[in-house]
Amino acid sequence: MATISGKHTSFWIDSTTTTNFPSLTEDVTVDVAIVGGGIAGITAATILKRQGKTVAVIESEEIIKGTSGHTTAKLTSLHQLIYADLIKEFGEEKAKIYADSNQAAVEQVAQWVKEGNIDCDFSRQDNYTFADTAEKLPQVEAEVEAAIKLGLPASLVTETTLPFPVAGAVKFTNQAQFHVRKYLLHLAQQLPGEGSHVFEHTRVTEVEEKDPCEVTTKLGKVFATDVIVATRLPITDAGLFFAKSFPNRSYIIGTYIDPEKAPEGMFIGFGEDYYSFRTTPHNGKTLLLVGGKSHKTGSVSETKDNYLQLEEYTRAQFGVEEINYRWSTQDMVSFDTKVPYIGKLTPLNNHVYVATGFSLWGMSKGTLSGMILADLILGKDNPWADFYDSTRATPFITKQSIQKNLEVGKSWILDRFKGLQDNSFEAVVNGEGKLVTIDGDKVAAYRDDQGILHAVSAVCPHLGCIVNWNDGEKSWDCPCHGSRFSCDGKILDSPAVKELEAYQIK
Ligand code: FES
């Protein structure tokens, strides 16, 4: 079998130093506790601290290593194709709120980069969504028309700097790209002090709205007047956001390219099998990032093939030899026309807030989430808050939500029988993960390259679905709401807050 190329790590993480913020060592009290150290949490914390609040950002592992550390870091209000759909679903006025708020998020980052002189490879770029076939062109034309109607900087072009022809593309001028970790690390470093904190390796297990709110971690409690849960999917189930969105995985590879052959701008296709492109400077060289091959989390086991297909595509289109990086990422996609949920956890909550469902465009939506939630906590009017209100009536009954939630139900029921085909660890060969049933227990078993067996319960501790093997990451992924675990059961992705139970091999 072909081997996958490239260092298996995010370029953003590999090209920055690791953080070393302390863990929680004793109970602390702050004005606002923020669960999750990604772009939404750090943006909210930055605004709140600048407005005189004390904050504590609490991260289960290290900050900016989740979705924010694995993004393509495109900062734009053009999100593939969105505006024609938004006008159809919500009307022009609300579509304009989406446009204005995402464009404002781009400008918020630009302003902070300028004010703070942040060295984060920020550059203004045009952003394109292209149709690779003539059949797709009408969708591009409709998007251009919708975006222009909303006052966005859109036009239709038929020529791009991509190495292959396109039938047409939506072009948004004056968008931006940056090095997301350099930007967020700069902001995070300003947070500790004067009663504020960043805590790493501090997993939150419970958030309770009380007076004050209580955030329980394995290492102690954080008491706060307000709490923001800014994990990709809230670790608190009360708002049912796991049923209003679905988890999606996608793949990125990085390859150094001759700058003469590199495309200028940021690009993405659309449809069943689409690809995304941008470049980033690195040590005087140009790194091309190519993304794609996305699928619902837990629905594909042979994810090595996704990397291989991405490599093959990149080599064919750009004539490159060496693949330098590869990584994958996870997002939550909102069923509500990809509009995120930003606001209170439930209508009954007054002090616990969430932000989720960024639908693969977290750089602008994460930033605007931080802006909205900070305003809500500060008691300021925010012109976009009602539109994104996380407690809004949402269409549980859309074609997509029915299909995805049926898949979850089907997984849950079929899971009761899964694994019965193998009832011995001998079925698990070196380098492979397999579900087996041993003495009636459903076990997720992985045998490493040295032949050592790693066995954990196959039952996801979130809501009881059975995990699936992911061979590209060597992880156990839950198809229901996207929790992911290492071969030894360690949590890689929430909403689970408990590890997969270790299985005692007899
Ligand atoms: Fe919800 Fe696994 S993530 S059941």
XYZ file of C-alpha atoms and ligand atoms in Angstrom:
510
model
C 0.000 0.000 0.000
C 1.229 3.513 -0.819
C 2.603 5.403 2.149
C 1.404 8.850 3.081
C 3.907 11.693 2.794
C 4.554 14.747 4.919
C 5.110 15.525 8.563
C 1.921 14.591 10.393
C 1.298 17.871 12.147
C -0.379 21.197 11.502
C 1.991 23.720 9.922
C 0.591 26.422 12.263
C 1.566 24.362 15.304
C 4.882 23.189 13.872
C 6.017 26.738 13.061
C 5.306 28.235 16.501
C 6.558 27.545 19.993
C 4.442 25.503 22.366
C 2.707 27.286 25.196
C 3.381 26.736 28.836
C 0.516 28.307 30.755
C -0.050 26.859 34.234
C -2.767 24.430 35.204
C -5.351 25.394 37.785
C -3.903 24.665 41.222
C -6.579 26.128 43.504
C -10.102 27.514 43.206
C -10.202 30.958 41.608
C -12.864 33.605 41.111
C -13.106 35.819 38.036
C -15.767 37.879 36.302
C -15.883 35.621 33.230
C -14.717 32.015 32.819
C -14.106 30.915 29.249
C -14.003 27.206 28.477
C -11.887 26.550 25.374
C -8.744 28.296 24.160
C -9.510 28.748 20.470
C -10.279 31.826 18.413
C -13.759 32.441 19.874
C -12.619 32.130 23.486
C -9.433 34.151 23.129
C -11.216 36.910 21.169
C -13.935 37.197 23.838
C -11.337 37.136 26.625
C -9.307 39.880 24.933
C -12.281 42.224 24.573
C -13.558 41.531 28.089
C -10.171 42.099 29.709
C -9.705 45.330 27.768
C -13.101 46.416 29.103
C -12.005 45.864 32.705
C -13.288 42.335 33.389
C -11.167 39.619 34.945
C -11.167 36.474 32.826
C -9.964 32.878 33.014
C -9.477 30.918 29.792
C -9.556 27.209 30.663
C -8.199 24.726 28.128
C -8.228 20.946 28.492
C -4.879 20.531 26.694
C -2.927 23.445 25.199
C -4.490 26.545 23.702
C -4.920 26.993 19.923
C -4.339 23.338 19.173
C -7.921 22.345 18.421
C -9.824 23.491 15.343
C -8.150 26.919 15.487
C -4.742 25.268 15.242
C -5.749 23.067 12.307
C -7.590 25.527 10.069
C -6.612 26.931 6.669
C -6.740 30.373 8.374
C -8.661 32.204 5.665
C -10.262 35.335 7.014
C -13.171 36.241 4.806
C -16.876 36.932 4.543
C -17.133 34.704 1.434
C -17.912 31.237 2.760
C -17.943 29.030 -0.317
C -21.539 29.675 -1.487
C -23.783 31.146 1.186
C -25.498 34.424 0.303
C -28.045 33.175 -2.255
C -29.085 30.526 0.310
C -29.252 33.036 3.164
C -31.477 35.412 1.178
C -33.748 32.513 0.252
C -33.977 31.246 3.849
C -33.971 34.446 5.874
C -34.498 37.376 3.478
C -32.165 40.178 2.529
C -32.114 41.996 5.849
C -30.841 39.009 7.815
C -28.450 37.922 5.062
C -26.969 41.401 5.304
C -26.388 40.898 9.047
C -24.390 37.761 8.220
C -22.420 39.699 5.596
C -21.779 42.734 7.793
C -20.810 40.738 10.869
C -18.349 38.493 9.040
C -16.824 41.434 7.210
C -16.580 43.276 10.549
C -14.757 40.265 12.019
C -12.189 40.477 9.214
C -11.693 44.154 10.015
C -11.496 43.482 13.773
C -8.550 41.129 13.227
C -6.947 43.619 10.806
C -7.306 46.385 13.393
C -5.766 44.366 16.239
C -2.902 43.220 13.993
C -2.198 46.844 13.089
C -2.607 48.270 16.600
C -0.540 45.547 18.240
C 1.929 45.334 15.373
C 1.320 41.583 15.530
C 3.793 39.616 13.443
C 1.384 37.014 12.032
C 1.865 37.053 8.241
C -1.406 38.957 7.882
C -1.968 39.951 4.273
C -4.885 41.239 2.286
C -5.941 38.737 -0.369
C -8.806 38.272 -2.770
C -10.942 35.240 -2.057
C -12.559 33.106 -4.756
C -15.178 30.377 -4.869
C -14.900 28.683 -8.234
C -17.044 26.444 -10.429
C -14.888 23.736 -11.979
C -17.596 22.738 -14.485
C -20.030 24.680 -16.671
C -22.934 22.976 -14.881
C -21.948 24.678 -11.636
C -21.654 28.151 -13.148
C -25.274 29.221 -12.449
C -24.630 28.759 -8.710
C -21.645 31.079 -8.915
C -23.677 33.645 -10.856
C -26.460 33.487 -8.278
C -23.928 33.992 -5.472
C -22.390 37.031 -7.153
C -25.823 38.562 -7.657
C -26.808 37.907 -4.020
C -23.522 39.247 -2.615
C -23.670 42.428 -4.690
C -27.251 42.983 -3.525
C -25.948 42.892 0.066
C -23.217 45.419 -0.626
C -20.331 42.944 -0.543
C -17.196 43.427 -2.683
C -18.172 40.681 -5.158
C -17.668 40.187 -8.864
C -17.789 37.359 -11.403
C -14.496 36.357 -12.997
C -13.605 33.645 -15.485
C -9.809 33.818 -15.175
C -7.861 32.969 -12.018
C -4.238 32.223 -11.139
C -5.058 28.559 -10.481
C -3.167 26.132 -12.740
C -6.410 24.779 -14.244
C -9.326 26.486 -16.001
C -12.503 27.361 -14.143
C -15.950 27.970 -15.596
C -16.305 31.020 -13.388
C -15.685 32.236 -9.864
C -17.091 34.601 -7.265
C -14.340 37.020 -6.307
C -14.370 39.009 -3.043
C -11.686 41.671 -2.910
C -9.745 42.841 0.144
C -10.224 39.756 2.296
C -7.300 38.431 4.356
C -5.166 35.485 5.412
C -2.876 35.139 8.419
C -0.924 32.757 10.625
C -3.622 31.995 13.126
C -1.393 30.764 15.944
C 1.005 33.697 15.748
C -2.015 36.015 15.986
C -3.795 34.205 18.823
C -0.617 33.512 20.813
C 0.046 37.244 20.831
C -3.462 37.920 22.191
C -3.280 35.073 24.724
C 0.010 36.324 26.117
C -1.700 39.612 27.061
C -4.363 37.851 29.143
C -2.725 36.691 32.411
C -2.283 39.245 35.176
C -4.436 41.755 37.086
C -6.724 38.933 38.231
C -6.950 37.195 34.827
C -5.583 33.781 33.870
C -4.977 31.254 31.134
C -5.066 27.681 32.433
C -3.860 24.771 30.305
C -4.142 21.014 30.919
C -7.245 21.747 32.969
C -10.237 19.788 31.720
C -13.651 21.199 32.539
C -16.148 18.489 33.413
C -19.185 20.547 34.387
C -20.601 24.055 34.097
C -23.409 25.069 36.447
C -25.290 28.315 36.437
C -25.416 29.506 40.038
C -24.649 32.743 41.823
C -21.785 32.765 41.007
C -21.514 30.168 38.218
C -19.376 27.126 38.990
C -16.970 25.650 36.468
C -15.752 22.299 37.728
C -12.436 20.933 36.541
C -10.444 17.910 37.641
C -8.088 20.288 39.443
C -10.490 22.609 41.238
C -13.262 25.102 40.546
C -13.470 28.432 38.782
C -16.232 30.700 40.078
C -17.490 33.369 37.696
C -20.401 35.729 37.186
C -20.593 34.615 33.547
C -19.285 31.611 31.642
C -18.616 31.216 27.927
C -18.416 27.659 26.634
C -16.338 28.063 23.486
C -15.453 24.436 22.818
C -16.156 23.364 19.221
C -19.389 21.714 20.366
C -20.480 22.758 23.865
C -19.424 20.193 26.454
C -22.734 20.962 28.166
C -25.595 19.096 26.455
C -28.465 21.264 27.717
C -28.801 23.369 24.567
C -29.037 20.243 22.349
C -26.497 21.706 19.954
C -25.343 18.179 19.153
C -28.723 17.702 17.417
C -28.586 21.065 15.627
C -25.259 20.438 13.911
C -23.023 17.610 12.744
C -19.271 16.991 13.047
C -17.204 17.168 9.889
C -13.597 16.198 9.202
C -11.398 17.532 6.433
C -7.780 17.132 5.350
C -4.970 19.544 4.527
C -1.544 19.026 3.040
C 1.297 21.532 2.761
C 3.949 21.557 0.055
C 6.687 24.092 -0.663
C 6.135 25.479 -4.137
C 7.980 27.693 -6.577
C 6.398 31.130 -5.932
C 6.102 31.610 -9.706
C 3.769 28.610 -9.848
C 1.772 29.476 -6.727
C -1.779 30.811 -7.055
C -2.355 34.374 -5.860
C -5.278 34.658 -3.482
C -7.436 32.175 -1.595
C -9.627 29.658 -3.426
C -12.241 27.018 -2.788
C -14.469 24.896 -5.002
C -17.863 23.490 -4.077
C -20.025 20.430 -4.647
C -19.428 16.804 -3.742
C -15.641 16.740 -3.919
C -14.086 20.181 -3.615
C -10.625 21.537 -2.866
C -9.301 24.614 -1.104
C -6.034 26.499 -1.767
C -3.962 29.239 -0.249
C -0.260 29.894 0.277
C 1.634 31.108 3.311
C 5.166 32.468 3.626
C 7.644 30.457 5.706
C 11.350 31.211 6.172
C 11.617 32.883 2.772
C 9.756 30.045 1.054
C 6.154 29.625 -0.105
C 4.075 26.838 1.368
C 0.984 25.854 -0.603
C -1.885 24.506 1.494
C -4.404 22.260 -0.238
C -7.510 21.124 1.644
C -10.394 18.833 0.856
C -11.837 15.297 1.089
C -14.232 16.239 3.881
C -16.723 13.790 5.378
C -18.883 13.369 8.434
C -16.783 12.338 11.434
C -16.756 8.602 12.067
C -18.231 7.737 8.676
C -14.904 6.810 7.037
C -12.345 4.408 8.505
C -9.827 4.398 5.641
C -8.867 8.049 6.053
C -5.294 7.327 4.881
C -6.872 7.209 1.431
C -8.098 10.783 1.870
C -4.527 11.960 2.419
C -3.299 9.898 -0.532
C -5.978 11.286 -2.847
C -5.183 14.830 -1.731
C -1.485 14.222 -2.441
C -2.227 12.771 -5.855
C -4.478 15.692 -6.738
C -1.911 18.262 -5.576
C 0.931 16.635 -7.501
C -1.191 16.483 -10.651
C -2.429 20.077 -10.463
C 0.692 21.882 -9.222
C 3.529 19.618 -10.411
C 5.076 19.394 -6.941
C 7.138 16.424 -5.765
C 7.525 16.573 -2.021
C 4.648 16.814 0.433
C 5.891 18.558 3.588
C 2.897 18.582 5.936
C -0.383 16.793 6.426
C -3.059 17.169 9.037
C -6.800 16.905 9.491
C -9.326 18.955 11.354
C -12.832 18.869 12.723
C -15.679 21.386 12.557
C -19.327 21.494 13.577
C -21.701 22.303 10.717
C -24.938 24.047 11.655
C -28.125 22.618 10.142
C -29.572 26.134 10.095
C -28.166 27.214 6.683
C -24.681 27.097 8.248
C -25.556 29.990 10.571
C -23.759 29.497 13.908
C -25.381 29.472 17.349
C -24.083 32.316 19.502
C -25.661 33.389 22.781
C -27.177 31.799 25.888
C -26.868 28.057 26.496
C -30.677 27.725 26.818
C -33.552 30.228 27.197
C -33.400 29.470 30.955
C -29.773 30.525 31.277
C -28.784 34.098 32.014
C -25.078 33.681 32.596
C -23.876 30.697 30.553
C -23.117 31.380 26.893
C -22.063 29.273 23.921
C -20.700 29.661 20.393
C -20.781 26.718 17.993
C -21.609 25.624 14.442
C -19.041 27.721 12.583
C -19.485 25.385 9.605
C -15.838 25.366 8.432
C -15.426 29.175 8.495
C -14.297 29.664 12.064
C -11.808 32.482 11.570
C -14.484 35.102 10.941
C -17.306 33.348 12.811
C -15.091 32.628 15.831
C -14.029 36.253 15.919
C -17.559 37.593 15.598
C -18.683 35.135 18.299
C -16.152 36.639 20.678
C -17.348 40.137 19.757
C -21.040 39.278 20.279
C -20.579 37.360 23.542
C -18.380 40.076 25.007
C -21.075 42.659 24.185
C -23.818 40.501 25.745
C -21.801 40.100 28.949
C -20.913 43.793 29.041
C -24.601 44.685 28.590
C -23.954 46.444 25.287
C -26.343 46.365 22.340
C -25.057 44.218 19.535
C -26.735 44.572 16.130
C -26.064 40.942 15.142
C -26.928 39.117 18.376
C -30.603 38.407 17.593
C -29.834 36.837 14.237
C -27.266 34.431 15.691
C -29.189 33.856 18.957
C -28.338 30.323 20.034
C -31.787 29.859 21.566
C -33.605 30.782 18.342
C -36.166 28.388 16.946
C -34.135 26.306 14.557
C -35.278 24.012 11.792
C -34.846 20.593 13.357
C -36.733 19.418 10.291
C -34.515 20.105 7.313
C -33.541 17.516 4.753
C -29.989 17.619 6.057
C -30.856 17.484 9.763
C -33.299 14.617 9.278
C -30.713 12.670 7.324
C -27.857 13.325 9.764
C -29.930 12.730 12.899
C -31.330 9.547 11.349
C -27.748 8.467 10.780
C -27.057 9.109 14.479
C -30.143 7.083 15.460
C -29.162 4.321 13.062
C -25.632 4.293 14.466
C -26.979 4.100 17.994
C -29.288 1.161 17.209
C -26.890 -0.722 14.920
C -24.132 -0.121 17.437
C -25.876 -2.509 19.811
C -24.924 -5.301 17.385
C -21.657 -3.966 16.029
C -18.455 -5.922 16.525
C -20.111 -9.288 16.843
C -18.278 -10.546 13.777
C -14.975 -10.652 15.666
C -14.699 -12.122 19.108
C -10.992 -12.444 19.536
C -8.080 -10.036 19.789
C -6.296 -12.298 17.339
C -8.400 -10.693 14.606
C -6.511 -7.434 15.202
C -3.319 -7.297 13.142
C -0.335 -4.984 13.701
C -1.061 -1.326 12.886
C -4.809 -1.902 12.737
C -7.764 -0.949 14.922
C -10.821 -3.178 15.114
C -14.041 -3.462 17.071
C -14.322 -6.796 18.793
C -16.730 -8.364 21.237
C -15.032 -10.093 24.131
C -17.187 -11.819 26.761
C -20.107 -9.630 25.696
C -18.114 -6.387 25.996
C -17.701 -4.150 22.985
C -14.023 -3.383 22.779
C -12.082 -0.981 20.573
C -8.765 -2.737 20.056
C -5.633 -1.445 18.370
C -2.432 -3.409 17.897
C 0.563 -1.142 17.407
C 3.446 -1.775 15.019
C 5.343 -3.581 17.803
C 2.399 -5.942 18.293
C 1.272 -4.465 21.616
C -2.484 -4.460 22.071
C -4.302 -1.323 23.290
C -7.876 -2.078 24.321
C -10.572 0.327 25.514
C -14.341 0.252 25.738
C -15.932 0.979 22.355
C -18.831 2.829 23.998
C -18.548 6.609 23.692
C -18.939 8.166 27.148
C -20.896 11.104 25.715
C -24.241 9.468 24.841
C -23.336 5.835 24.244
C -22.701 5.390 20.510
C -19.969 3.005 19.381
C -16.769 4.573 18.087
C -15.239 3.829 14.675
C -11.618 3.354 13.680
C -9.838 6.172 11.833
C -6.691 4.737 10.237
C -5.157 8.052 9.109
C -5.071 9.453 12.648
C -5.045 6.144 14.519
C -7.962 7.334 16.595
C -11.400 6.143 17.643
C -14.033 8.556 16.296
C -17.653 8.717 17.405
C -20.021 8.999 14.424
C -22.804 10.514 16.530
C -21.480 13.900 17.692
C -17.775 13.786 16.892
C -15.994 12.914 20.136
C -12.602 11.426 19.297
C -10.190 9.362 21.349
C -6.641 8.074 21.118
C -5.915 4.347 21.033
C -5.571 4.471 24.803
C -8.909 6.248 25.221
C -7.576 9.772 25.820
C -9.958 12.512 24.657
C -8.840 14.154 21.414
C -12.080 15.988 20.672
C -15.096 16.835 22.825
C -18.073 16.881 23.537
C -17.032 13.868 25.647
C -15.479 14.941 28.931
C -14.625 11.396 29.999
C -12.087 9.075 28.422
C -12.941 5.707 26.874
C -12.696 3.214 29.730
C -9.613 1.043 29.724
C -10.377 -2.640 29.016
C -8.512 -5.149 31.148
C -7.090 -7.772 28.804
C -7.223 -11.157 30.476
Fe -22.127 11.866 21.358
Fe -20.298 9.965 21.035
S -20.093 12.072 20.722
S -22.363 9.737 21.626
